[in-house]
mmCIF file of C-alpha atoms and ligand atoms in Angstrom:
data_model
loop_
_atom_site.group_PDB
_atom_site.id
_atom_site.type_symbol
_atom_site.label_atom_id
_atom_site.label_comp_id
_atom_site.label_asym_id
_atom_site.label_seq_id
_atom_site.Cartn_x
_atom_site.Cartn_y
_atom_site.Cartn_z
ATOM 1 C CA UNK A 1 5.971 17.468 6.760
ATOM 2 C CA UNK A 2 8.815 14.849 6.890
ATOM 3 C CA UNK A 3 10.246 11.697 4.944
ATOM 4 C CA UNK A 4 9.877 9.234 7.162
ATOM 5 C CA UNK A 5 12.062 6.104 7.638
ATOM 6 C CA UNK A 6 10.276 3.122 5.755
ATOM 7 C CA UNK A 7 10.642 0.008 6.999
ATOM 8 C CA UNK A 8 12.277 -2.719 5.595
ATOM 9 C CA UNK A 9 11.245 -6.768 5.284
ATOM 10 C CA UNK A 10 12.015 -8.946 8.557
ATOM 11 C CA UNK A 11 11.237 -5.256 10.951
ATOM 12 C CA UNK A 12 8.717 -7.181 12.790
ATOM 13 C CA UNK A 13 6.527 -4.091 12.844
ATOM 14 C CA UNK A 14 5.923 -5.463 9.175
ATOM 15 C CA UNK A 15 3.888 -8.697 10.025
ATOM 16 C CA UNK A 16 1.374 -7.312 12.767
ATOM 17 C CA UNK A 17 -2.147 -6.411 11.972
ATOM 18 C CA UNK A 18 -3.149 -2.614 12.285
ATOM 19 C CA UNK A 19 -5.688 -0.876 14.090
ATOM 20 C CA UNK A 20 -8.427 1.103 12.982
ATOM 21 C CA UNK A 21 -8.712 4.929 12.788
ATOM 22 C CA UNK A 22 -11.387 6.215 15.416
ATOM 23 C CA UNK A 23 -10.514 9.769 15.311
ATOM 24 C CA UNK A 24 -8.173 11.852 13.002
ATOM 25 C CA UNK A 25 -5.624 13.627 15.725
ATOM 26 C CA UNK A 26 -3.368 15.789 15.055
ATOM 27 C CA UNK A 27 -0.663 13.121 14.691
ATOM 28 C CA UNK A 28 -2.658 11.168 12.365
ATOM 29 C CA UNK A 29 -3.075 14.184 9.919
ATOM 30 C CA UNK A 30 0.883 14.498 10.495
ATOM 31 C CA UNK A 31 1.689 10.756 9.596
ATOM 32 C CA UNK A 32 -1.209 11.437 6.101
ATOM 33 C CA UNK A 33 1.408 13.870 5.166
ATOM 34 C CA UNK A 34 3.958 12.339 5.915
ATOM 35 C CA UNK A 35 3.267 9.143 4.387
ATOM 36 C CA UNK A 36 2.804 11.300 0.937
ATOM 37 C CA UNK A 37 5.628 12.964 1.388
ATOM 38 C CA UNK A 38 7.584 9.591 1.613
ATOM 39 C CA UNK A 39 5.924 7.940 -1.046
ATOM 40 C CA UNK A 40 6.657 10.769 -3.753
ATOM 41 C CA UNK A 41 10.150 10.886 -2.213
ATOM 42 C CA UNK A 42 10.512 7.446 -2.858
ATOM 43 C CA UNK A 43 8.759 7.139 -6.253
ATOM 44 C CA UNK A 44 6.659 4.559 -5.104
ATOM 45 C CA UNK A 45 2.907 3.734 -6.041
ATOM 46 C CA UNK A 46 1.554 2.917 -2.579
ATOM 47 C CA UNK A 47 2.551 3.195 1.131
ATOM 48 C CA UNK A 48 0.937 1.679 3.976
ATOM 49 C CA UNK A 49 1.505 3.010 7.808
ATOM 50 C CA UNK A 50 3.023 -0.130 9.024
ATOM 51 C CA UNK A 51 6.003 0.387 6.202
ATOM 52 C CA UNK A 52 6.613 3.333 8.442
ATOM 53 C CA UNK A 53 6.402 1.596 11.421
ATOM 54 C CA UNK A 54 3.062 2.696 12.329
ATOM 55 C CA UNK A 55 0.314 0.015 13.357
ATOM 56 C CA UNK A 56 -2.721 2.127 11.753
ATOM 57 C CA UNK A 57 -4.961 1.077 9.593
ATOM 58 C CA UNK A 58 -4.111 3.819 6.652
ATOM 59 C CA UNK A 59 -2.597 3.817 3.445
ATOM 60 C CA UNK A 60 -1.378 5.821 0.335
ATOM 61 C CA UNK A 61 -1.814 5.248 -3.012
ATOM 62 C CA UNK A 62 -0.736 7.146 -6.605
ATOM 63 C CA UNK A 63 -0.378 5.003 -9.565
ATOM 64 C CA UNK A 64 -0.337 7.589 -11.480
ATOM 65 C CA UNK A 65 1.671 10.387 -9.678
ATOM 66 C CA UNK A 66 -1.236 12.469 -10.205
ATOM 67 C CA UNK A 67 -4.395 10.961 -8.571
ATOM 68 C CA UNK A 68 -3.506 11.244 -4.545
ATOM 69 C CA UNK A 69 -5.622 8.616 -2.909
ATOM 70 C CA UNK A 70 -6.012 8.340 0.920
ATOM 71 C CA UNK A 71 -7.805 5.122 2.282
ATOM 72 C CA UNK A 72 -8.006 4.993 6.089
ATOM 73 C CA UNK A 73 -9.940 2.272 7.278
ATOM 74 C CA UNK A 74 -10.093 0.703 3.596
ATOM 75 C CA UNK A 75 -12.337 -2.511 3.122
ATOM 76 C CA UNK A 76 -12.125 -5.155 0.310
ATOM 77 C CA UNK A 77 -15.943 -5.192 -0.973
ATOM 78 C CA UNK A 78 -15.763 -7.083 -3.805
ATOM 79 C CA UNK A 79 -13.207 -8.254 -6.281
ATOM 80 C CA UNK A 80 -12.898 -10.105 -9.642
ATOM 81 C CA UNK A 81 -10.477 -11.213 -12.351
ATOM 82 C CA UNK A 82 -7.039 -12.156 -12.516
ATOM 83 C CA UNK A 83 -3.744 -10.339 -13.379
ATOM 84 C CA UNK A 84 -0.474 -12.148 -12.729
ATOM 85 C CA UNK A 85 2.597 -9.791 -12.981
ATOM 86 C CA UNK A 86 5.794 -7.859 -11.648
ATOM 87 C CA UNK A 87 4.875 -6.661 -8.508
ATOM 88 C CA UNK A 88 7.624 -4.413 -5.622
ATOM 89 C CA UNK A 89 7.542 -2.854 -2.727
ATOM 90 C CA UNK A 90 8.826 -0.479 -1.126
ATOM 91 C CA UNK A 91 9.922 -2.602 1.998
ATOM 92 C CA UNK A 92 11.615 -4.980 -0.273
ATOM 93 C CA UNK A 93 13.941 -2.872 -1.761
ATOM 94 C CA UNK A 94 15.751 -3.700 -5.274
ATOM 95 C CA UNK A 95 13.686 -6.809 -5.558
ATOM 96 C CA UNK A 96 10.525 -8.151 -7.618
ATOM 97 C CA UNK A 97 8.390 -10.905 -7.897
ATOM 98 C CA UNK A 98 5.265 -12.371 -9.880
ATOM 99 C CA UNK A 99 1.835 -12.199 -8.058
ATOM 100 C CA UNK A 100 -1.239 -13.204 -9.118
ATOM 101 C CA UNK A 101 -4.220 -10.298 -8.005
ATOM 102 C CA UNK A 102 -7.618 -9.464 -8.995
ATOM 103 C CA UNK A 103 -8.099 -7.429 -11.507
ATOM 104 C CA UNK A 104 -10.940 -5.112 -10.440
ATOM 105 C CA UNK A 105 -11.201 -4.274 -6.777
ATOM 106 C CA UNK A 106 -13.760 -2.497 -5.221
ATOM 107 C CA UNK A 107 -13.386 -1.035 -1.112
ATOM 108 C CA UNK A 108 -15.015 1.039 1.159
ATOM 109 C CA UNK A 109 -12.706 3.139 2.979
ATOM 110 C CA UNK A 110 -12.729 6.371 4.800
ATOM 111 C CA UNK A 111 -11.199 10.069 3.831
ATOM 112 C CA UNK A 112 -9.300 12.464 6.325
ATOM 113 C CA UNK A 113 -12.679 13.578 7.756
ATOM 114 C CA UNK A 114 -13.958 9.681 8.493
ATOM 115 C CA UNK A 115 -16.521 10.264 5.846
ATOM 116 C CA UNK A 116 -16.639 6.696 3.969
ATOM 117 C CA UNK A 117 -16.382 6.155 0.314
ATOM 118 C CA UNK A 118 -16.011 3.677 -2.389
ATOM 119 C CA UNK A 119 -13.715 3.207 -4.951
ATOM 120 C CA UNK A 120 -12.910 0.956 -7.159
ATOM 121 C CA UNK A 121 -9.665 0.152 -9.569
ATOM 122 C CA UNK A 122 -9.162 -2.018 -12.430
ATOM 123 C CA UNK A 123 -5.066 -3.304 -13.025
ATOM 124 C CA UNK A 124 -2.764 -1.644 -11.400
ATOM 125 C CA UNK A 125 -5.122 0.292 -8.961
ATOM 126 C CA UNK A 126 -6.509 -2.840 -7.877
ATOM 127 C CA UNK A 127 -3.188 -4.662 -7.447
ATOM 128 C CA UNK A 128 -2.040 -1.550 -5.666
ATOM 129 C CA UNK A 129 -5.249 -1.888 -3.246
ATOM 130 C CA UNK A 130 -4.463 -5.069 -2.996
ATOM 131 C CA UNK A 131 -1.177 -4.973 -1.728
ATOM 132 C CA UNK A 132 -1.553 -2.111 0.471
ATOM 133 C CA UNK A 133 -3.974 -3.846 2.038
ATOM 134 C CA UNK A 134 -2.143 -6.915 2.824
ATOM 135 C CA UNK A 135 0.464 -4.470 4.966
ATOM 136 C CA UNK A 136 -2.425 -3.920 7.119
ATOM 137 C CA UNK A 137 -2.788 -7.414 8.123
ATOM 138 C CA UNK A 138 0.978 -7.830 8.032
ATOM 139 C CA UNK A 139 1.891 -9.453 5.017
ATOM 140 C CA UNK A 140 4.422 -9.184 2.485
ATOM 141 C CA UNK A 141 3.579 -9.445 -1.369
ATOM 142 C CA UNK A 142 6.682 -12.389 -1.140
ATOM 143 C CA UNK A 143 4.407 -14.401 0.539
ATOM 144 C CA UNK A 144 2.387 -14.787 -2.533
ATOM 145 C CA UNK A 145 5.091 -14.560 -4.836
ATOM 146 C CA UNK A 146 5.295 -17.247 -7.487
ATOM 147 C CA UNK A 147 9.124 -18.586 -9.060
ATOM 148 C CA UNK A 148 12.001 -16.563 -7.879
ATOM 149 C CA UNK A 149 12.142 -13.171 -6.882
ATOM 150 C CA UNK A 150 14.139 -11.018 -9.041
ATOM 151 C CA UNK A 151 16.304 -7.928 -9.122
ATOM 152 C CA UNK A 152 14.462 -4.917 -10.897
ATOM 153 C CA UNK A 153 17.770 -3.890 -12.460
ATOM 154 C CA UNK A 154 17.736 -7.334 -14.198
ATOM 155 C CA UNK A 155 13.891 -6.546 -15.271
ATOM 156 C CA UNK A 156 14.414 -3.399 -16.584
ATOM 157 C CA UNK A 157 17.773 -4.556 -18.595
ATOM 158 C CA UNK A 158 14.861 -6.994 -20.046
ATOM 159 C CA UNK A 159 12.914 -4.262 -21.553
HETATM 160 NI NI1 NI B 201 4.409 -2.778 -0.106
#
C-alpha cells in the first residue's frame, strides 16, 4: 500500500468524467488500497479516484472513521431532502464552502468483487455520496457553492 499524491483544484484530471470498472485487476485492487490508505492519511471523509489522478469510476468513503465503504461503479437511485451546510474537500485544501445536498441518498454501486449493492445514507453519508460522486463526472463541490468560500481555520475559530 501507498499514500498517493491527491490532486489539487485546476489539475485538469479533476474536471473529466471517469470510466467504469469492467474488471477488478490487480492495479485496481492496488489503487482500493491505496485510496484508503490516503484518505485515513489525510483525515478525510471521502476520496474519489480522479483526486488521485485516476479516471475510474471508484470512490472511498468513512464518515465515521469506522465504517469503510467502497463504491465502484456507484449510481444515484433516488434522493430526497435538503441539507445546506459546510462542506471541503480534499482537493481544495484549507478552504470551505456552503452547499445545499439531499439529505437521504440512496445508490447502487458495486463491491471489490463487482457484486452490486445498495446503500443508502441520511446527512452526512448522503452529502458525502453526493460529492464523491460529482468527482466522477468532474466537478468540484465550488461549483455549487453558495456566498464565499471560507478558510476552515476561520470556521473552527467560530466554534
Ligand atoms: Ni472532494
Amino acid at each position: 500500500m501507498a499514500i498517493r499524491k491527491i490532486r489539487e483544484i485546476g489539475d485538469p484530471v479533476l474536471n473529466k468524467r471517469c470510466k467504469e470498472v469492467t474488471e477488478i485487476t490487480p492495479r485496481i485492487q492496488d489503487l482500493i488500497d491505496d485510496m484508503f490508505e490516503t484518505l485515513y492519511e489525510a483525515e478525510g471523509v471521502g476520496l474519489a479516484a480522479p483526486q488521485v489522478g485516476i479516471l475510474k469510476r471508484i470512490v472511498v468513503i468513512d464518515v465515521t472513521g469506522e465504517d469503510p465503504l467502497l463504491l465502484i461503479n456507484p449510481k444515484l437511485i433516488e434522493s430526497s431532502g435538503e441539507q445546506t451546510g459546510y462542506e471541503g474537500c480534499l482537493s481544495v485544501p484549507g478552504k470551505q464552502g456552503n452547499v445545499t445536498r439531499p439529505n437521504y441518498a440512496k445508490i447502487i454501486a458495486y463491491d471489490e468483487n463487482l457484486n452490486p449493492f445498495e446503500l443508502e445514507g441520511t446527512e452526512l453519508l448522503a452529502r458525502a455520496i453526493c460529492h464523491e460522486l460529482d468527482h466522477l463526472e468532474g466537478h468540484l463541490y465550488v461549483e455549487r457553492v453558495e456566498g464565499p468560500l471560507v478558510n476552515t481555520e476561520d470556521l473552527e475559530e467560530e466554534q
